[in-house]
CSV table of C-alpha atoms and ligand atoms in Angstrom, one decimal:
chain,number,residue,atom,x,y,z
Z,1284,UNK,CA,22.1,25.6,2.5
Z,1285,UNK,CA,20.9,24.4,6.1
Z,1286,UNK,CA,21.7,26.6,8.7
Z,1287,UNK,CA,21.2,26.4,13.2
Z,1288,UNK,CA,18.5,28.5,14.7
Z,1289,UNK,CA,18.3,29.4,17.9
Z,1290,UNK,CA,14.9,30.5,19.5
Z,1291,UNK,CA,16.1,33.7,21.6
Z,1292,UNK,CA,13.1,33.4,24.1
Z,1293,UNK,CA,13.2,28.9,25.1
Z,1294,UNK,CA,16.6,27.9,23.3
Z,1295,UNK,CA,15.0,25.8,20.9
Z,1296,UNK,CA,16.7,24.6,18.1
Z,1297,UNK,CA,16.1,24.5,14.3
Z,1298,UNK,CA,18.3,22.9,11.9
Z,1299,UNK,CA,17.3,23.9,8.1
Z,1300,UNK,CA,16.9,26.7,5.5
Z,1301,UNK,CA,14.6,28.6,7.5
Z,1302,UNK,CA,13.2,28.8,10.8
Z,1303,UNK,CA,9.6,28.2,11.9
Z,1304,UNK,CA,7.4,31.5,12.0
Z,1305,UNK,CA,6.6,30.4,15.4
Z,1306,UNK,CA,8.4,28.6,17.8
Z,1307,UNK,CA,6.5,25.4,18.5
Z,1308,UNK,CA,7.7,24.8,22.1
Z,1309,UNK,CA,6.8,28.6,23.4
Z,1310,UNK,CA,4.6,29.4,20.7
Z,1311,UNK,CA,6.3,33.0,20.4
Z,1312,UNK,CA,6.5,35.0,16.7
Z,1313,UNK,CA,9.9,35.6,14.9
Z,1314,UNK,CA,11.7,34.0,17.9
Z,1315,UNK,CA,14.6,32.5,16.0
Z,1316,UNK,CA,18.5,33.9,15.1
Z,1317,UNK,CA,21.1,32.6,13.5
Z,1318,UNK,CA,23.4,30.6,15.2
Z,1319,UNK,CA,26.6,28.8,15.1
Z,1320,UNK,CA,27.0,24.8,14.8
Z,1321,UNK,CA,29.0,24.8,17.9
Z,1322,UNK,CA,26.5,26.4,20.0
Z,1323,UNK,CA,23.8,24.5,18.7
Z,1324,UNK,CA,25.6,21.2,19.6
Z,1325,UNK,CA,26.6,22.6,22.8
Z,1326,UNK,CA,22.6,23.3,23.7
Z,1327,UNK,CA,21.5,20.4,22.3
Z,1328,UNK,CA,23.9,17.8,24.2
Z,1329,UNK,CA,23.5,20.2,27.1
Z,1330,UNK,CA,21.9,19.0,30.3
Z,1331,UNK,CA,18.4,20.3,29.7
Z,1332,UNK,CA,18.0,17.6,26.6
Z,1333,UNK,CA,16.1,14.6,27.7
Z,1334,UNK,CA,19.1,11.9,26.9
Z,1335,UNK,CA,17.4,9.3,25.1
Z,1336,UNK,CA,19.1,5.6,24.3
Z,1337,UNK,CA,17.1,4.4,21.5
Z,1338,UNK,CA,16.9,0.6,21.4
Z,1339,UNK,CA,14.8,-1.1,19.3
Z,1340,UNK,CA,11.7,-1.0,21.5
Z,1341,UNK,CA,12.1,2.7,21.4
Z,1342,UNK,CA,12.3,3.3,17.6
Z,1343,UNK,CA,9.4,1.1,17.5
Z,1344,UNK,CA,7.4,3.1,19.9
Z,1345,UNK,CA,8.6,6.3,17.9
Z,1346,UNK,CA,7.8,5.2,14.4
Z,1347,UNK,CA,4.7,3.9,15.0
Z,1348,UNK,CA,3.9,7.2,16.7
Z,1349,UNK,CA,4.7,8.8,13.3
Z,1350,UNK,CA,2.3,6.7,11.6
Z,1351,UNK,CA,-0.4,7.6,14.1
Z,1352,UNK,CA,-1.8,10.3,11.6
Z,1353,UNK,CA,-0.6,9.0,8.7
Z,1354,UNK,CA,-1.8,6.9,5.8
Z,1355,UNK,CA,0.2,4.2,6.5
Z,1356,UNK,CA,1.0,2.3,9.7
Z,1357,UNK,CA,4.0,-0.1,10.6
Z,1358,UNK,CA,3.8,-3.4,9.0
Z,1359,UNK,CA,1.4,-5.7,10.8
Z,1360,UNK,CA,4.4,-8.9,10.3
Z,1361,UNK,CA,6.3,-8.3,13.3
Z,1362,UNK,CA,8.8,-10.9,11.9
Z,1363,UNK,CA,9.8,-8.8,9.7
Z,1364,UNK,CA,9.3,-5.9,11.0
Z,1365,UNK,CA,12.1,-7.3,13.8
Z,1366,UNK,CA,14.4,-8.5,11.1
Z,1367,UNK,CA,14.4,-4.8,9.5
Z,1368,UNK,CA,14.9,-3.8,13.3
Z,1369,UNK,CA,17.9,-5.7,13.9
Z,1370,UNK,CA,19.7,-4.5,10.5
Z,1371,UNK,CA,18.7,-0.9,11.0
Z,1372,UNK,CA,20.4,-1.1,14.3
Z,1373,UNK,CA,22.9,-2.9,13.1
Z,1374,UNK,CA,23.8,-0.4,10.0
Z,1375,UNK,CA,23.5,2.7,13.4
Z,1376,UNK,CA,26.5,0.5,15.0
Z,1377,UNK,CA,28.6,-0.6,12.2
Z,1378,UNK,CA,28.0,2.5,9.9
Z,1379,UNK,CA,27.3,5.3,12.2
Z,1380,UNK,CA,23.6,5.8,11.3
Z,1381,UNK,CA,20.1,4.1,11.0
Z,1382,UNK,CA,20.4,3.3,7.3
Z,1383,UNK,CA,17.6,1.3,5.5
Z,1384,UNK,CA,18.8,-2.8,5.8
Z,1385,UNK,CA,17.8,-3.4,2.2
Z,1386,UNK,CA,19.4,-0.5,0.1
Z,1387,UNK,CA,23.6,0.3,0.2
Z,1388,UNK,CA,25.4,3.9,1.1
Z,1389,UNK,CA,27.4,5.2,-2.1
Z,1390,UNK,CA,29.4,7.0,0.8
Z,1391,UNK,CA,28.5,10.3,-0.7
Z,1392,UNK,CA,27.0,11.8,2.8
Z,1393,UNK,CA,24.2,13.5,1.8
Z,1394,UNK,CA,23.2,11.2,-0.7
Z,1395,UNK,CA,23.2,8.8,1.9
Z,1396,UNK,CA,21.3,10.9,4.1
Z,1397,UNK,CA,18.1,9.9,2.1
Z,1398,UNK,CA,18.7,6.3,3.4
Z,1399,UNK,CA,18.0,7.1,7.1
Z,1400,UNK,CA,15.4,5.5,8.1
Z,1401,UNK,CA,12.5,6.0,8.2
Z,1402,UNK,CA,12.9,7.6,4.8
Z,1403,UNK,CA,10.5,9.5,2.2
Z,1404,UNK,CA,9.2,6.4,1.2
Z,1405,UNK,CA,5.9,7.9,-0.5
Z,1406,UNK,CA,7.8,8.3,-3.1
Z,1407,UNK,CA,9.1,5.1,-4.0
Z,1408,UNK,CA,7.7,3.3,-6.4
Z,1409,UNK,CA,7.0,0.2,-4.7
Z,1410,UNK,CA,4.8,2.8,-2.0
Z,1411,UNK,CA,2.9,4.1,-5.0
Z,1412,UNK,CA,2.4,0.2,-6.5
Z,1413,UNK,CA,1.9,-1.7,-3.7
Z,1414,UNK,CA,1.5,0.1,-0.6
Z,1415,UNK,CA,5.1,-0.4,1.4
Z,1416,UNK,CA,8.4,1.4,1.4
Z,1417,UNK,CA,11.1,-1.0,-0.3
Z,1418,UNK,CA,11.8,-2.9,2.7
Z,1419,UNK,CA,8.3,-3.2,3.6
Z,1420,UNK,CA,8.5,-1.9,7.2
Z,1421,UNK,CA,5.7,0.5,6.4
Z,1422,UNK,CA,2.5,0.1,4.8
Z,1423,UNK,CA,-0.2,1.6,3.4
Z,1424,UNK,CA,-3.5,1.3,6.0
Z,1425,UNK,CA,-6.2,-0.7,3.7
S,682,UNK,CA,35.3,-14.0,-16.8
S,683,UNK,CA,31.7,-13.9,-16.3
S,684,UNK,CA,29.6,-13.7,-13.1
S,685,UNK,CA,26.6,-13.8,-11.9
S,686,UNK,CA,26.4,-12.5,-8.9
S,687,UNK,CA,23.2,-11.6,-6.0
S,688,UNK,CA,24.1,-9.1,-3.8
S,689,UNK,CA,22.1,-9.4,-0.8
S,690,UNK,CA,21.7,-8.2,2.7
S,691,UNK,CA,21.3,-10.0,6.2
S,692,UNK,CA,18.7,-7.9,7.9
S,693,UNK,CA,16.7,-8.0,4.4
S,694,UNK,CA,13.6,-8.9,3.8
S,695,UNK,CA,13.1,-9.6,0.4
S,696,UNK,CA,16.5,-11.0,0.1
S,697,UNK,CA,15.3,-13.7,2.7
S,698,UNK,CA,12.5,-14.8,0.9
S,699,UNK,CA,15.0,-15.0,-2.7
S,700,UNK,CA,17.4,-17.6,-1.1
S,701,UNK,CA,15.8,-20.5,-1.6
S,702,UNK,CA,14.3,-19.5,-4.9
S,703,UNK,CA,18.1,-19.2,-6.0
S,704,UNK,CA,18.9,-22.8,-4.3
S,705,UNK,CA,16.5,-23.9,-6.6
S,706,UNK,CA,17.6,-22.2,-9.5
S,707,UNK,CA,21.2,-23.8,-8.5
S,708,UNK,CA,19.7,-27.5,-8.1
S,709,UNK,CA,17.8,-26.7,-11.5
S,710,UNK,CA,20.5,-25.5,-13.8
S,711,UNK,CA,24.3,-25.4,-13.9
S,712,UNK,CA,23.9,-21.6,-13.0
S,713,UNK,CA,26.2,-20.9,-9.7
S,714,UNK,CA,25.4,-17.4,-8.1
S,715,UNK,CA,27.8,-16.0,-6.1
S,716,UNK,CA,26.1,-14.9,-3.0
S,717,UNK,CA,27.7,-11.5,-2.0
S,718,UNK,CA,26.5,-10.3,1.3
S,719,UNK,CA,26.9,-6.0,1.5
S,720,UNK,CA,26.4,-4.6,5.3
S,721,UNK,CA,28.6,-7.1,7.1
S,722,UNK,CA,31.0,-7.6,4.5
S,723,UNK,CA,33.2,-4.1,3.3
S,724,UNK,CA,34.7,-5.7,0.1
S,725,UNK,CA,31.3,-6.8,-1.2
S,726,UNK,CA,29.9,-2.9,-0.7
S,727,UNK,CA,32.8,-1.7,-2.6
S,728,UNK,CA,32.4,-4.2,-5.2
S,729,UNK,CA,28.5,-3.5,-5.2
S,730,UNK,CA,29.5,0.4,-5.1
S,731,UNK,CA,32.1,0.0,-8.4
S,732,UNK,CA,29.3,-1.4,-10.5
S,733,UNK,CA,26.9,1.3,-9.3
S,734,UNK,CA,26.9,3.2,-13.0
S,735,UNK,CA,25.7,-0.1,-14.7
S,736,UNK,CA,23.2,-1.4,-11.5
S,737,UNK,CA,21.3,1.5,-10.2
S,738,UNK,CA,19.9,3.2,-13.2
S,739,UNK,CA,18.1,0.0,-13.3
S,740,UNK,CA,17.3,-0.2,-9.6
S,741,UNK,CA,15.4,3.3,-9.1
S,742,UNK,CA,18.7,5.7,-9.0
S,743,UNK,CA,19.7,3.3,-6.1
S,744,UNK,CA,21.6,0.4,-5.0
S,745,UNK,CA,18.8,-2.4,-3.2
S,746,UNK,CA,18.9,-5.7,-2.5
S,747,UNK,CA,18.6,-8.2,-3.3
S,748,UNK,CA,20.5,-7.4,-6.8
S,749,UNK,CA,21.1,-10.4,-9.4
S,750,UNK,CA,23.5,-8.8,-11.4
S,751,UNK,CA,25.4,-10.4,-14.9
S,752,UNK,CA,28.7,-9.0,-15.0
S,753,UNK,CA,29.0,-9.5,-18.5
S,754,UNK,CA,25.9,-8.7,-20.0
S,755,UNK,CA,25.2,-6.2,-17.4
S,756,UNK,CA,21.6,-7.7,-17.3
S,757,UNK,CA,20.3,-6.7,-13.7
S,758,UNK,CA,17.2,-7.5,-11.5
S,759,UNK,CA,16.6,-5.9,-8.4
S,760,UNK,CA,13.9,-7.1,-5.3
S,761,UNK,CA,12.0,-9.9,-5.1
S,762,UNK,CA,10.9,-11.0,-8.2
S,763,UNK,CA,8.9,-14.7,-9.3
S,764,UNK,CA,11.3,-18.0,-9.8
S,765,UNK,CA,10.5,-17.8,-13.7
S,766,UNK,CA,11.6,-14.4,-13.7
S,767,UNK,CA,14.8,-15.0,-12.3
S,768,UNK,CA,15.8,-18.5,-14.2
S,769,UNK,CA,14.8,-16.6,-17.2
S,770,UNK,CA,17.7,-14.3,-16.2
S,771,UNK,CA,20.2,-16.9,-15.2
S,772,UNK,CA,19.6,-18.4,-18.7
S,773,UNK,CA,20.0,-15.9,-20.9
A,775,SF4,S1,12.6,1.7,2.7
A,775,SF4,FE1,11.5,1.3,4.6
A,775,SF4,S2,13.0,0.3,6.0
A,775,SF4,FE2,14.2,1.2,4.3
A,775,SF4,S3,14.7,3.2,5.1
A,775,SF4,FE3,12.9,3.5,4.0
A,775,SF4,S4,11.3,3.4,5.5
A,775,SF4,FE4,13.1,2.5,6.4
């Protein structure tokens, strides 16, 4: 089960089944305890966290960051990569997070978790055919 | 009574690129589609949701769009697919 971690030297914090070895922001070893939900939220909402709005230009700027050193890059069609855009957003508005336009939640939440976008497309099966997640908003470099 | 029915999604892609193969497929035979739309529209999720059992085994575990799904034969295609492949399901 995922836990909070709390890095007792930078306040860092790791959400998952174990912490990192090292913290990555202050490098330093076996930094991390346990640490309750609410504390987490309260350090990561706190003042110190850069507050950033995404918009669509943003997530752009993000994802294809993510590609950077990946095999695959963001789909050259801008068309439709805006269209995906506009229904991701749409879908983070209407349904509370950035599910994938072309696939439905079965309102089980961590089923649905899976359809955040970007998700672990790789192992789709159109990814391993063709090249692109199922919507096509990512692609494998040629 | 039987339906065939296309679930599909505004924001999506491949469901963009089906629609006018289905007008088509509408001006070609007396097969009527009922266009069900899923993000914007609650009822059509939930009706997309109660025939998940039958639809996503079919669909990779999952519930994509566009879906061209035969209520009474429970014969389902999901993404986009060639016009042949898709009159060959409205016919059967
Ligand atoms: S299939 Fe593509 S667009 Fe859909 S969630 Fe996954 S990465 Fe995003």
């Amino acid at each position: 089960m995922k836990k909070h971690w709390r890095c007792f030297v930078c306040n860092d914090i790791h959400y998952g089944i174990k912490p990192p070895e090292i913290c990555p922001t202050c490098q330093v070893k076996n930094a991390y305890v346990k640490t309750s939900s609410a504390e987490a939220e309260t350090i990561c909402g706190g003042a110190e966290a850069e507050k950033v709005d995404f918009n669509k230009d943003i997530f752009l700027e993000a994802i294809e960051k993510f590609t950077e050193n990946n095999e695959f890059q963001v789909n050259p069609d801008r068309e439709k990569v805006n269209l995906l855009l506009e229904g991701i957003f749409n879908n983070e508005k209407n349904h509370g997070l950035k599910y994938c336009p072309c696939r439905l939640i079965t309102k089980d939440f961590k089923e649905d978790l899976k359809l955040v976008c970007p998700c672990n497309f790789l192992i789709h099966s159109t990814y391993k055919e063709k090249g692109e997640c199922w919507c096509g908003l990512f692609k494998r470099r040629k | 009574m039987e339906k065939k029915i296309m679930f599909w999604a505004r924001e999506c892609p491949h469901c963009r690129n089906m629609i006018p193969l289905v007008d088509k497929l509408e001006e070609e035979t007396d097969v009527k589609l009922e266009r069900l739309e899923i993000w914007h529209n609650e009822k059509n999720a939930d009706l997309m949701r109660s025939f998940k059992d039958v639809i996503a085994p079919k669909c990779g575990g999952q519930l994509r769009t566009p879906t061209f799904f035969d209520t009474e034969t429970n014969d389902v295609i999901c993404g986009k697919v060639e016009y042949e492949k898709l009159k060959e399901w409205a016919l059967k």
